[in-house]
JSON list of C-alpha atoms in Angstrom, two decimals:
[
{"chain": "A", "resi": 10, "resn": "MET", "atom": "CA", "xyz": [0.01, -0.01, -0.01]},
{"chain": "A", "resi": 11, "resn": "SER", "atom": "CA", "xyz": [1.51, 3.32, -1.02]},
{"chain": "A", "resi": 12, "resn": "ALA", "atom": "CA", "xyz": [1.79, 6.29, 1.32]},
{"chain": "A", "resi": 13, "resn": "TYR", "atom": "CA", "xyz": [-0.51, 8.31, -0.90]},
{"chain": "A", "resi": 14, "resn": "THR", "atom": "CA", "xyz": [-3.45, 6.64, -2.68]},
{"chain": "A", "resi": 15, "resn": "ILE", "atom": "CA", "xyz": [-4.62, 8.38, -5.82]},
{"chain": "A", "resi": 16, "resn": "HIS", "atom": "CA", "xyz": [-7.87, 6.88, -6.96]},
{"chain": "A", "resi": 17, "resn": "ILE", "atom": "CA", "xyz": [-11.44, 7.73, -7.91]},
{"chain": "A", "resi": 18, "resn": "PRO", "atom": "CA", "xyz": [-13.62, 6.34, -5.13]},
{"chain": "A", "resi": 19, "resn": "PRO", "atom": "CA", "xyz": [-16.48, 4.04, -6.13]},
{"chain": "A", "resi": 20, "resn": "PRO", "atom": "CA", "xyz": [-19.95, 5.69, -6.35]},
{"chain": "A", "resi": 21, "resn": "CYS", "atom": "CA", "xyz": [-21.72, 6.01, -3.03]},
{"chain": "A", "resi": 22, "resn": "ASP", "atom": "CA", "xyz": [-25.22, 4.55, -3.33]},
{"chain": "A", "resi": 23, "resn": "GLU", "atom": "CA", "xyz": [-26.19, 5.18, 0.28]},
{"chain": "A", "resi": 24, "resn": "GLU", "atom": "CA", "xyz": [-28.63, 8.02, 0.86]},
{"chain": "A", "resi": 25, "resn": "ILE", "atom": "CA", "xyz": [-28.20, 11.03, 3.08]},
{"chain": "A", "resi": 26, "resn": "GLU", "atom": "CA", "xyz": [-30.45, 10.96, 6.16]},
{"chain": "A", "resi": 27, "resn": "VAL", "atom": "CA", "xyz": [-31.94, 14.33, 7.24]},
{"chain": "A", "resi": 28, "resn": "LEU", "atom": "CA", "xyz": [-31.87, 14.53, 11.09]},
{"chain": "A", "resi": 29, "resn": "TYR", "atom": "CA", "xyz": [-33.16, 18.11, 11.44]},
{"chain": "A", "resi": 30, "resn": "SER", "atom": "CA", "xyz": [-34.19, 21.10, 9.43]},
{"chain": "A", "resi": 31, "resn": "ASP", "atom": "CA", "xyz": [-35.70, 24.58, 9.93]},
{"chain": "A", "resi": 32, "resn": "ASP", "atom": "CA", "xyz": [-35.43, 27.91, 8.03]},
{"chain": "A", "resi": 33, "resn": "HIS", "atom": "CA", "xyz": [-31.78, 28.35, 9.10]},
{"chain": "A", "resi": 34, "resn": "LEU", "atom": "CA", "xyz": [-30.29, 24.88, 9.69]},
{"chain": "A", "resi": 35, "resn": "LEU", "atom": "CA", "xyz": [-29.99, 21.51, 8.08]},
{"chain": "A", "resi": 36, "resn": "VAL", "atom": "CA", "xyz": [-28.47, 18.62, 9.97]},
{"chain": "A", "resi": 37, "resn": "VAL", "atom": "CA", "xyz": [-27.84, 15.33, 8.17]},
{"chain": "A", "resi": 38, "resn": "ARG", "atom": "CA", "xyz": [-26.07, 12.00, 8.48]},
{"chain": "A", "resi": 39, "resn": "LYS", "atom": "CA", "xyz": [-23.48, 11.68, 5.74]},
{"chain": "A", "resi": 40, "resn": "PRO", "atom": "CA", "xyz": [-22.58, 8.13, 4.70]},
{"chain": "A", "resi": 41, "resn": "ALA", "atom": "CA", "xyz": [-19.02, 7.00, 4.40]},
{"chain": "A", "resi": 42, "resn": "GLY", "atom": "CA", "xyz": [-17.67, 7.25, 0.83]},
{"chain": "A", "resi": 43, "resn": "LEU", "atom": "CA", "xyz": [-19.48, 10.46, -0.03]},
{"chain": "A", "resi": 44, "resn": "LEU", "atom": "CA", "xyz": [-17.61, 13.79, -0.27]},
{"chain": "A", "resi": 45, "resn": "SER", "atom": "CA", "xyz": [-18.89, 16.74, 1.67]},
{"chain": "A", "resi": 46, "resn": "VAL", "atom": "CA", "xyz": [-18.24, 19.17, -1.21]},
{"chain": "A", "resi": 47, "resn": "PRO", "atom": "CA", "xyz": [-17.34, 18.60, -4.87]},
{"chain": "A", "resi": 48, "resn": "GLY", "atom": "CA", "xyz": [-13.78, 17.33, -5.57]},
{"chain": "A", "resi": 49, "resn": "ARG", "atom": "CA", "xyz": [-11.57, 18.07, -8.53]},
{"chain": "A", "resi": 50, "resn": "ILE", "atom": "CA", "xyz": [-12.71, 14.90, -10.26]},
{"chain": "A", "resi": 51, "resn": "VAL", "atom": "CA", "xyz": [-15.70, 13.55, -8.39]},
{"chain": "A", "resi": 52, "resn": "LYS", "atom": "CA", "xyz": [-18.61, 15.96, -8.25]},
{"chain": "A", "resi": 53, "resn": "ASP", "atom": "CA", "xyz": [-21.13, 13.78, -6.38]},
{"chain": "A", "resi": 54, "resn": "CYS", "atom": "CA", "xyz": [-21.21, 15.03, -2.77]},
{"chain": "A", "resi": 55, "resn": "ALA", "atom": "CA", "xyz": [-23.50, 15.83, 0.08]},
{"chain": "A", "resi": 56, "resn": "LEU", "atom": "CA", "xyz": [-23.75, 19.52, -0.86]},
{"chain": "A", "resi": 57, "resn": "SER", "atom": "CA", "xyz": [-24.72, 18.88, -4.48]},
{"chain": "A", "resi": 58, "resn": "ARG", "atom": "CA", "xyz": [-27.26, 16.21, -3.56]},
{"chain": "A", "resi": 59, "resn": "LEU", "atom": "CA", "xyz": [-28.97, 18.49, -1.00]},
{"chain": "A", "resi": 60, "resn": "GLN", "atom": "CA", "xyz": [-29.08, 21.55, -3.26]},
{"chain": "A", "resi": 61, "resn": "PHE", "atom": "CA", "xyz": [-32.02, 20.09, -5.18]},
{"chain": "A", "resi": 62, "resn": "ASP", "atom": "CA", "xyz": [-34.29, 20.41, -2.05]},
{"chain": "A", "resi": 63, "resn": "TYR", "atom": "CA", "xyz": [-32.42, 23.27, -0.31]},
{"chain": "A", "resi": 64, "resn": "PRO", "atom": "CA", "xyz": [-31.23, 25.74, -2.96]},
{"chain": "A", "resi": 65, "resn": "ASP", "atom": "CA", "xyz": [-29.86, 28.20, -0.37]},
{"chain": "A", "resi": 66, "resn": "ILE", "atom": "CA", "xyz": [-27.71, 25.61, 1.37]},
{"chain": "A", "resi": 67, "resn": "GLN", "atom": "CA", "xyz": [-24.17, 26.52, 2.46]},
{"chain": "A", "resi": 68, "resn": "ILE", "atom": "CA", "xyz": [-21.39, 24.41, 3.93]},
{"chain": "A", "resi": 69, "resn": "VAL", "atom": "CA", "xyz": [-20.16, 25.38, 7.37]},
{"chain": "A", "resi": 70, "resn": "HIS", "atom": "CA", "xyz": [-17.87, 22.43, 8.11]},
{"chain": "A", "resi": 71, "resn": "ARG", "atom": "CA", "xyz": [-16.76, 19.22, 6.45]},
{"chain": "A", "resi": 72, "resn": "LEU", "atom": "CA", "xyz": [-16.24, 15.52, 7.05]},
{"chain": "A", "resi": 73, "resn": "ASP", "atom": "CA", "xyz": [-13.66, 13.48, 5.20]},
{"chain": "A", "resi": 74, "resn": "LEU", "atom": "CA", "xyz": [-14.79, 11.26, 2.34]},
{"chain": "A", "resi": 75, "resn": "ASP", "atom": "CA", "xyz": [-14.37, 8.12, 4.41]},
{"chain": "A", "resi": 76, "resn": "THR", "atom": "CA", "xyz": [-15.86, 9.52, 7.63]},
{"chain": "A", "resi": 77, "resn": "SER", "atom": "CA", "xyz": [-19.57, 9.02, 8.26]},
{"chain": "A", "resi": 78, "resn": "GLY", "atom": "CA", "xyz": [-21.83, 10.94, 10.58]},
{"chain": "A", "resi": 79, "resn": "ILE", "atom": "CA", "xyz": [-23.37, 14.27, 11.48]},
{"chain": "A", "resi": 80, "resn": "LEU", "atom": "CA", "xyz": [-22.84, 17.16, 9.04]},
{"chain": "A", "resi": 81, "resn": "VAL", "atom": "CA", "xyz": [-24.34, 20.64, 9.57]},
{"chain": "A", "resi": 82, "resn": "PHE", "atom": "CA", "xyz": [-25.35, 23.05, 6.79]},
{"chain": "A", "resi": 83, "resn": "SER", "atom": "CA", "xyz": [-26.71, 26.57, 6.95]},
{"chain": "A", "resi": 84, "resn": "LEU", "atom": "CA", "xyz": [-29.81, 27.73, 5.04]},
{"chain": "A", "resi": 85, "resn": "SER", "atom": "CA", "xyz": [-29.57, 31.46, 5.62]},
{"chain": "A", "resi": 86, "resn": "LYS", "atom": "CA", "xyz": [-26.85, 34.15, 5.55]},
{"chain": "A", "resi": 87, "resn": "LEU", "atom": "CA", "xyz": [-27.39, 34.82, 9.26]},
{"chain": "A", "resi": 88, "resn": "ALA", "atom": "CA", "xyz": [-26.87, 31.12, 10.07]},
{"chain": "A", "resi": 89, "resn": "THR", "atom": "CA", "xyz": [-23.77, 30.90, 7.89]},
{"chain": "A", "resi": 90, "resn": "SER", "atom": "CA", "xyz": [-22.16, 33.88, 9.64]},
{"chain": "A", "resi": 91, "resn": "ASP", "atom": "CA", "xyz": [-23.12, 32.76, 13.13]},
{"chain": "A", "resi": 92, "resn": "ILE", "atom": "CA", "xyz": [-22.16, 29.14, 12.85]},
{"chain": "A", "resi": 93, "resn": "ASN", "atom": "CA", "xyz": [-18.85, 30.02, 11.25]},
{"chain": "A", "resi": 94, "resn": "ARG", "atom": "CA", "xyz": [-18.20, 32.30, 14.19]},
{"chain": "A", "resi": 95, "resn": "GLN", "atom": "CA", "xyz": [-19.03, 29.49, 16.65]},
{"chain": "A", "resi": 96, "resn": "PHE", "atom": "CA", "xyz": [-16.51, 27.23, 14.90]},
{"chain": "A", "resi": 97, "resn": "ARG", "atom": "CA", "xyz": [-13.87, 29.92, 14.96]},
{"chain": "A", "resi": 98, "resn": "GLU", "atom": "CA", "xyz": [-14.42, 30.61, 18.66]},
{"chain": "A", "resi": 99, "resn": "ARG", "atom": "CA", "xyz": [-14.55, 26.85, 19.43]},
{"chain": "A", "resi": 100, "resn": "ILE", "atom": "CA", "xyz": [-18.05, 27.04, 20.85]},
{"chain": "A", "resi": 101, "resn": "VAL", "atom": "CA", "xyz": [-19.09, 24.02, 18.76]},
{"chain": "A", "resi": 102, "resn": "LYS", "atom": "CA", "xyz": [-18.43, 20.75, 20.63]},
{"chain": "A", "resi": 103, "resn": "LYS", "atom": "CA", "xyz": [-18.03, 17.50, 18.70]},
{"chain": "A", "resi": 104, "resn": "ARG", "atom": "CA", "xyz": [-17.69, 13.81, 19.60]},
{"chain": "A", "resi": 105, "resn": "TYR", "atom": "CA", "xyz": [-16.53, 11.09, 17.28]},
{"chain": "A", "resi": 106, "resn": "VAL", "atom": "CA", "xyz": [-16.54, 7.33, 17.77]},
{"chain": "A", "resi": 107, "resn": "ALA", "atom": "CA", "xyz": [-13.50, 5.40, 16.41]},
{"chain": "A", "resi": 108, "resn": "VAL", "atom": "CA", "xyz": [-12.17, 1.87, 16.58]},
{"chain": "A", "resi": 109, "resn": "VAL", "atom": "CA", "xyz": [-8.37, 1.80, 16.68]},
{"chain": "A", "resi": 110, "resn": "HIS", "atom": "CA", "xyz": [-5.68, -0.81, 16.48]},
{"chain": "A", "resi": 111, "resn": "GLY", "atom": "CA", "xyz": [-4.26, -2.26, 19.66]},
{"chain": "A", "resi": 112, "resn": "CYS", "atom": "CA", "xyz": [-5.19, -1.83, 23.30]},
{"chain": "A", "resi": 113, "resn": "VAL", "atom": "CA", "xyz": [-5.21, 1.78, 24.54]},
{"chain": "A", "resi": 114, "resn": "LEU", "atom": "CA", "xyz": [-4.06, 1.43, 28.13]},
{"chain": "A", "resi": 115, "resn": "GLU", "atom": "CA", "xyz": [-5.08, 4.88, 29.42]},
{"chain": "A", "resi": 116, "resn": "ASP", "atom": "CA", "xyz": [-8.82, 5.26, 30.11]},
{"chain": "A", "resi": 117, "resn": "LYS", "atom": "CA", "xyz": [-8.58, 8.96, 29.24]},
{"chain": "A", "resi": 118, "resn": "GLY", "atom": "CA", "xyz": [-6.00, 11.25, 27.72]},
{"chain": "A", "resi": 119, "resn": "GLU", "atom": "CA", "xyz": [-5.13, 14.04, 25.36]},
{"chain": "A", "resi": 120, "resn": "ILE", "atom": "CA", "xyz": [-3.08, 14.34, 22.24]},
{"chain": "A", "resi": 121, "resn": "GLU", "atom": "CA", "xyz": [-1.46, 17.66, 21.40]},
{"chain": "A", "resi": 122, "resn": "LEU", "atom": "CA", "xyz": [0.50, 18.09, 18.14]},
{"chain": "A", "resi": 123, "resn": "ALA", "atom": "CA", "xyz": [1.27, 20.69, 15.47]},
{"chain": "A", "resi": 124, "resn": "LEU", "atom": "CA", "xyz": [0.12, 19.67, 11.95]},
{"chain": "A", "resi": 125, "resn": "ARG", "atom": "CA", "xyz": [0.64, 20.98, 8.41]},
{"chain": "A", "resi": 126, "resn": "PRO", "atom": "CA", "xyz": [0.08, 19.67, 4.83]},
{"chain": "A", "resi": 127, "resn": "ASP", "atom": "CA", "xyz": [2.64, 17.31, 3.40]},
{"chain": "A", "resi": 128, "resn": "PRO", "atom": "CA", "xyz": [3.33, 18.85, -0.05]},
{"chain": "A", "resi": 129, "resn": "GLU", "atom": "CA", "xyz": [5.07, 15.69, -1.29]},
{"chain": "A", "resi": 130, "resn": "ASN", "atom": "CA", "xyz": [2.20, 13.40, -0.38]},
{"chain": "A", "resi": 131, "resn": "ARG", "atom": "CA", "xyz": [-1.10, 15.25, -0.71]},
{"chain": "A", "resi": 132, "resn": "PRO", "atom": "CA", "xyz": [-3.70, 14.99, 0.76]},
{"chain": "A", "resi": 133, "resn": "ARG", "atom": "CA", "xyz": [-1.66, 13.67, 3.71]},
{"chain": "A", "resi": 134, "resn": "GLN", "atom": "CA", "xyz": [-0.78, 15.92, 6.64]},
{"chain": "A", "resi": 135, "resn": "LEU", "atom": "CA", "xyz": [2.32, 15.61, 8.81]},
{"chain": "A", "resi": 136, "resn": "VAL", "atom": "CA", "xyz": [3.47, 16.56, 12.29]},
{"chain": "A", "resi": 137, "resn": "ASP", "atom": "CA", "xyz": [5.68, 19.68, 12.39]},
{"chain": "A", "resi": 138, "resn": "MET", "atom": "CA", "xyz": [6.10, 21.17, 15.83]},
{"chain": "A", "resi": 139, "resn": "ASP", "atom": "CA", "xyz": [7.84, 24.28, 14.43]},
{"chain": "A", "resi": 140, "resn": "LYS", "atom": "CA", "xyz": [5.77, 25.20, 11.40]},
{"chain": "A", "resi": 141, "resn": "GLY", "atom": "CA", "xyz": [2.52, 23.32, 11.92]},
{"chain": "A", "resi": 142, "resn": "LYS", "atom": "CA", "xyz": [-0.78, 24.50, 13.43]},
{"chain": "A", "resi": 143, "resn": "TRP", "atom": "CA", "xyz": [-1.63, 23.51, 16.97]},
{"chain": "A", "resi": 144, "resn": "SER", "atom": "CA", "xyz": [-4.15, 20.67, 17.38]},
{"chain": "A", "resi": 145, "resn": "LEU", "atom": "CA", "xyz": [-5.66, 19.01, 20.40]},
{"chain": "A", "resi": 146, "resn": "THR", "atom": "CA", "xyz": [-7.82, 15.93, 20.84]},
{"chain": "A", "resi": 147, "resn": "ASN", "atom": "CA", "xyz": [-9.19, 14.43, 24.06]},
{"chain": "A", "resi": 148, "resn": "PHE", "atom": "CA", "xyz": [-10.06, 10.73, 24.14]},
{"chain": "A", "resi": 149, "resn": "GLU", "atom": "CA", "xyz": [-11.80, 8.23, 26.42]},
{"chain": "A", "resi": 150, "resn": "VAL", "atom": "CA", "xyz": [-11.98, 4.46, 26.12]},
{"chain": "A", "resi": 151, "resn": "LEU", "atom": "CA", "xyz": [-15.42, 2.93, 25.60]},
{"chain": "A", "resi": 152, "resn": "ASP", "atom": "CA", "xyz": [-14.47, -0.73, 25.11]},
{"chain": "A", "resi": 153, "resn": "ARG", "atom": "CA", "xyz": [-11.37, -2.91, 24.70]},
{"chain": "A", "resi": 154, "resn": "GLU", "atom": "CA", "xyz": [-11.45, -6.06, 22.64]},
{"chain": "A", "resi": 155, "resn": "SER", "atom": "CA", "xyz": [-8.73, -8.40, 21.20]},
{"chain": "A", "resi": 156, "resn": "ASN", "atom": "CA", "xyz": [-6.18, -6.05, 19.60]},
{"chain": "A", "resi": 157, "resn": "GLN", "atom": "CA", "xyz": [-8.63, -3.18, 19.13]},
{"chain": "A", "resi": 158, "resn": "THR", "atom": "CA", "xyz": [-10.17, -0.39, 21.25]},
{"chain": "A", "resi": 159, "resn": "ARG", "atom": "CA", "xyz": [-13.31, 1.64, 20.77]},
{"chain": "A", "resi": 160, "resn": "LEU", "atom": "CA", "xyz": [-12.97, 5.31, 21.75]},
{"chain": "A", "resi": 161, "resn": "ASN", "atom": "CA", "xyz": [-14.80, 8.53, 22.06]},
{"chain": "A", "resi": 162, "resn": "LEU", "atom": "CA", "xyz": [-12.69, 11.34, 20.42]},
{"chain": "A", "resi": 163, "resn": "PHE", "atom": "CA", "xyz": [-13.30, 14.99, 21.28]},
{"chain": "A", "resi": 164, "resn": "PRO", "atom": "CA", "xyz": [-11.40, 17.34, 18.87]},
{"chain": "A", "resi": 165, "resn": "LEU", "atom": "CA", "xyz": [-10.89, 20.80, 20.36]},
{"chain": "A", "resi": 166, "resn": "THR", "atom": "CA", "xyz": [-9.47, 21.96, 17.05]},
{"chain": "A", "resi": 167, "resn": "GLY", "atom": "CA", "xyz": [-10.52, 21.06, 13.53]},
{"chain": "A", "resi": 168, "resn": "ARG", "atom": "CA", "xyz": [-7.36, 20.37, 11.52]},
{"chain": "A", "resi": 169, "resn": "SER", "atom": "CA", "xyz": [-7.46, 18.31, 8.39]},
{"chain": "A", "resi": 170, "resn": "HIS", "atom": "CA", "xyz": [-7.13, 14.57, 9.16]},
{"chain": "A", "resi": 171, "resn": "GLN", "atom": "CA", "xyz": [-6.55, 15.52, 12.88]},
{"chain": "A", "resi": 172, "resn": "LEU", "atom": "CA", "xyz": [-8.12, 12.46, 14.42]},
{"chain": "A", "resi": 173, "resn": "ARG", "atom": "CA", "xyz": [-6.50, 10.05, 11.95]},
{"chain": "A", "resi": 174, "resn": "ILE", "atom": "CA", "xyz": [-3.02, 11.52, 12.60]},
{"chain": "A", "resi": 175, "resn": "HIS", "atom": "CA", "xyz": [-3.42, 11.82, 16.33]},
{"chain": "A", "resi": 176, "resn": "MET", "atom": "CA", "xyz": [-4.34, 8.20, 16.82]},
{"chain": "A", "resi": 177, "resn": "ALA", "atom": "CA", "xyz": [-1.65, 7.02, 14.42]},
{"chain": "A", "resi": 178, "resn": "GLU", "atom": "CA", "xyz": [0.99, 9.10, 16.19]},
{"chain": "A", "resi": 179, "resn": "ILE", "atom": "CA", "xyz": [0.32, 7.44, 19.52]},
{"chain": "A", "resi": 180, "resn": "GLY", "atom": "CA", "xyz": [0.58, 4.00, 17.99]},
{"chain": "A", "resi": 181, "resn": "HIS", "atom": "CA", "xyz": [-3.16, 3.26, 17.58]},
{"chain": "A", "resi": 182, "resn": "PRO", "atom": "CA", "xyz": [-4.22, 4.00, 13.98]},
{"chain": "A", "resi": 183, "resn": "ILE", "atom": "CA", "xyz": [-7.93, 4.00, 13.15]},
{"chain": "A", "resi": 184, "resn": "LEU", "atom": "CA", "xyz": [-8.93, 0.73, 11.50]},
{"chain": "A", "resi": 185, "resn": "GLY", "atom": "CA", "xyz": [-9.49, 1.02, 7.76]},
{"chain": "A", "resi": 186, "resn": "CYS", "atom": "CA", "xyz": [-7.45, 4.25, 7.41]},
{"chain": "A", "resi": 187, "resn": "ASP", "atom": "CA", "xyz": [-5.75, 4.25, 3.97]},
{"chain": "A", "resi": 188, "resn": "LEU", "atom": "CA", "xyz": [-3.55, 7.24, 4.73]},
{"chain": "A", "resi": 189, "resn": "TYR", "atom": "CA", "xyz": [-2.00, 6.75, 8.19]},
{"chain": "A", "resi": 190, "resn": "ALA", "atom": "CA", "xyz": [-2.60, 3.13, 9.26]},
{"chain": "A", "resi": 191, "resn": "HIS", "atom": "CA", "xyz": [-0.14, 0.37, 8.86]},
{"chain": "A", "resi": 192, "resn": "GLU", "atom": "CA", "xyz": [-1.18, -2.54, 6.60]},
{"chain": "A", "resi": 193, "resn": "LYS", "atom": "CA", "xyz": [-2.54, -4.75, 9.39]},
{"chain": "A", "resi": 194, "resn": "ALA", "atom": "CA", "xyz": [-4.83, -1.97, 10.80]},
{"chain": "A", "resi": 195, "resn": "PHE", "atom": "CA", "xyz": [-5.90, -0.91, 7.29]},
{"chain": "A", "resi": 196, "resn": "ASN", "atom": "CA", "xyz": [-6.98, -4.51, 6.48]},
{"chain": "A", "resi": 197, "resn": "MET", "atom": "CA", "xyz": [-8.92, -5.00, 9.74]},
{"chain": "A", "resi": 198, "resn": "ALA", "atom": "CA", "xyz": [-11.94, -3.09, 8.41]},
{"chain": "A", "resi": 199, "resn": "ASP", "atom": "CA", "xyz": [-13.64, -2.57, 5.06]},
{"chain": "A", "resi": 200, "resn": "ARG", "atom": "CA", "xyz": [-14.10, 1.16, 5.77]},
{"chain": "A", "resi": 201, "resn": "LEU", "atom": "CA", "xyz": [-12.62, 3.85, 8.00]},
{"chain": "A", "resi": 202, "resn": "LEU", "atom": "CA", "xyz": [-14.01, 3.20, 11.43]},
{"chain": "A", "resi": 203, "resn": "LEU", "atom": "CA", "xyz": [-14.56, 6.86, 12.29]},
{"chain": "A", "resi": 204, "resn": "HIS", "atom": "CA", "xyz": [-18.05, 8.37, 12.82]},
{"chain": "A", "resi": 205, "resn": "ALA", "atom": "CA", "xyz": [-19.09, 11.93, 13.75]},
{"chain": "A", "resi": 206, "resn": "SER", "atom": "CA", "xyz": [-21.55, 10.86, 16.49]},
{"chain": "A", "resi": 207, "resn": "GLU", "atom": "CA", "xyz": [-22.51, 14.01, 18.32]},
{"chain": "A", "resi": 208, "resn": "ILE", "atom": "CA", "xyz": [-22.44, 17.83, 17.86]},
{"chain": "A", "resi": 209, "resn": "HIS", "atom": "CA", "xyz": [-23.49, 20.69, 20.11]},
{"chain": "A", "resi": 210, "resn": "PHE", "atom": "CA", "xyz": [-23.88, 24.40, 19.19]},
{"chain": "A", "resi": 211, "resn": "THR", "atom": "CA", "xyz": [-26.09, 27.40, 19.63]},
{"chain": "A", "resi": 212, "resn": "HIS", "atom": "CA", "xyz": [-28.99, 27.98, 17.25]},
{"chain": "A", "resi": 213, "resn": "PRO", "atom": "CA", "xyz": [-28.16, 31.14, 15.30]},
{"chain": "A", "resi": 214, "resn": "VAL", "atom": "CA", "xyz": [-31.64, 32.67, 15.85]},
{"chain": "A", "resi": 215, "resn": "THR", "atom": "CA", "xyz": [-33.27, 31.18, 18.96]},
{"chain": "A", "resi": 216, "resn": "LYS", "atom": "CA", "xyz": [-29.92, 30.94, 20.75]},
{"chain": "A", "resi": 217, "resn": "ASP", "atom": "CA", "xyz": [-31.04, 27.54, 22.15]},
{"chain": "A", "resi": 218, "resn": "TRP", "atom": "CA", "xyz": [-28.20, 25.10, 22.89]},
{"chain": "A", "resi": 219, "resn": "LEU", "atom": "CA", "xyz": [-28.69, 22.31, 20.33]},
{"chain": "A", "resi": 220, "resn": "THR", "atom": "CA", "xyz": [-27.52, 18.68, 20.64]},
{"chain": "A", "resi": 221, "resn": "PHE", "atom": "CA", "xyz": [-27.65, 16.12, 17.81]},
{"chain": "A", "resi": 222, "resn": "GLU", "atom": "CA", "xyz": [-26.56, 12.51, 18.16]},
{"chain": "A", "resi": 223, "resn": "ASN", "atom": "CA", "xyz": [-26.22, 9.65, 15.73]},
{"chain": "A", "resi": 224, "resn": "LEU", "atom": "CA", "xyz": [-25.02, 6.15, 16.49]},
{"chain": "A", "resi": 225, "resn": "PRO", "atom": "CA", "xyz": [-22.08, 4.75, 14.42]},
{"chain": "A", "resi": 226, "resn": "PRO", "atom": "CA", "xyz": [-22.99, 1.99, 11.93]},
{"chain": "A", "resi": 227, "resn": "PHE", "atom": "CA", "xyz": [-20.04, -0.16, 13.09]}
]
């Protein structure tokens, strides 16, 4: 397996599930294997699919192609501005569920690294404590099985591939990860075992504190 996989992903036949909608917000469950926004080659994505029913839709954050789970869109200019502000100010709280290789011994912990793009191996990122951007993830163990661990992951920052790199850097790559896992961990799952399972933020109009949850399919 090469360090950088260049390929056109197979078509994603799984549908997007709408979890919540109003005049300002749309919250959905994105399946694994579907882009959040159009790519350079592949144009099928969550945004383009949803534009048919929601012509004013705007993206406010993204999930990787191989990550499933909760994805939030805005449906008004006010919502776009306010939710972007909440992400910038780290008001938005997120929880992911992942299954990683090996037995994570600590019940809880944090991973703090500086990350930047790897220009020689795009779209990979790499650790660079001098020139990279600070990133922080908290984790807690949910379950330990033979040679694998199920975790809650709480990213306090939103760097590209942050959770994948953080787990790989502590010796526990996410199963099914084609970019950062070793061959054994990559072959232990038929998809990336990473799911955006929970998100919390303030409604841009009502100012209510919103919570959305979605169980992982693995």
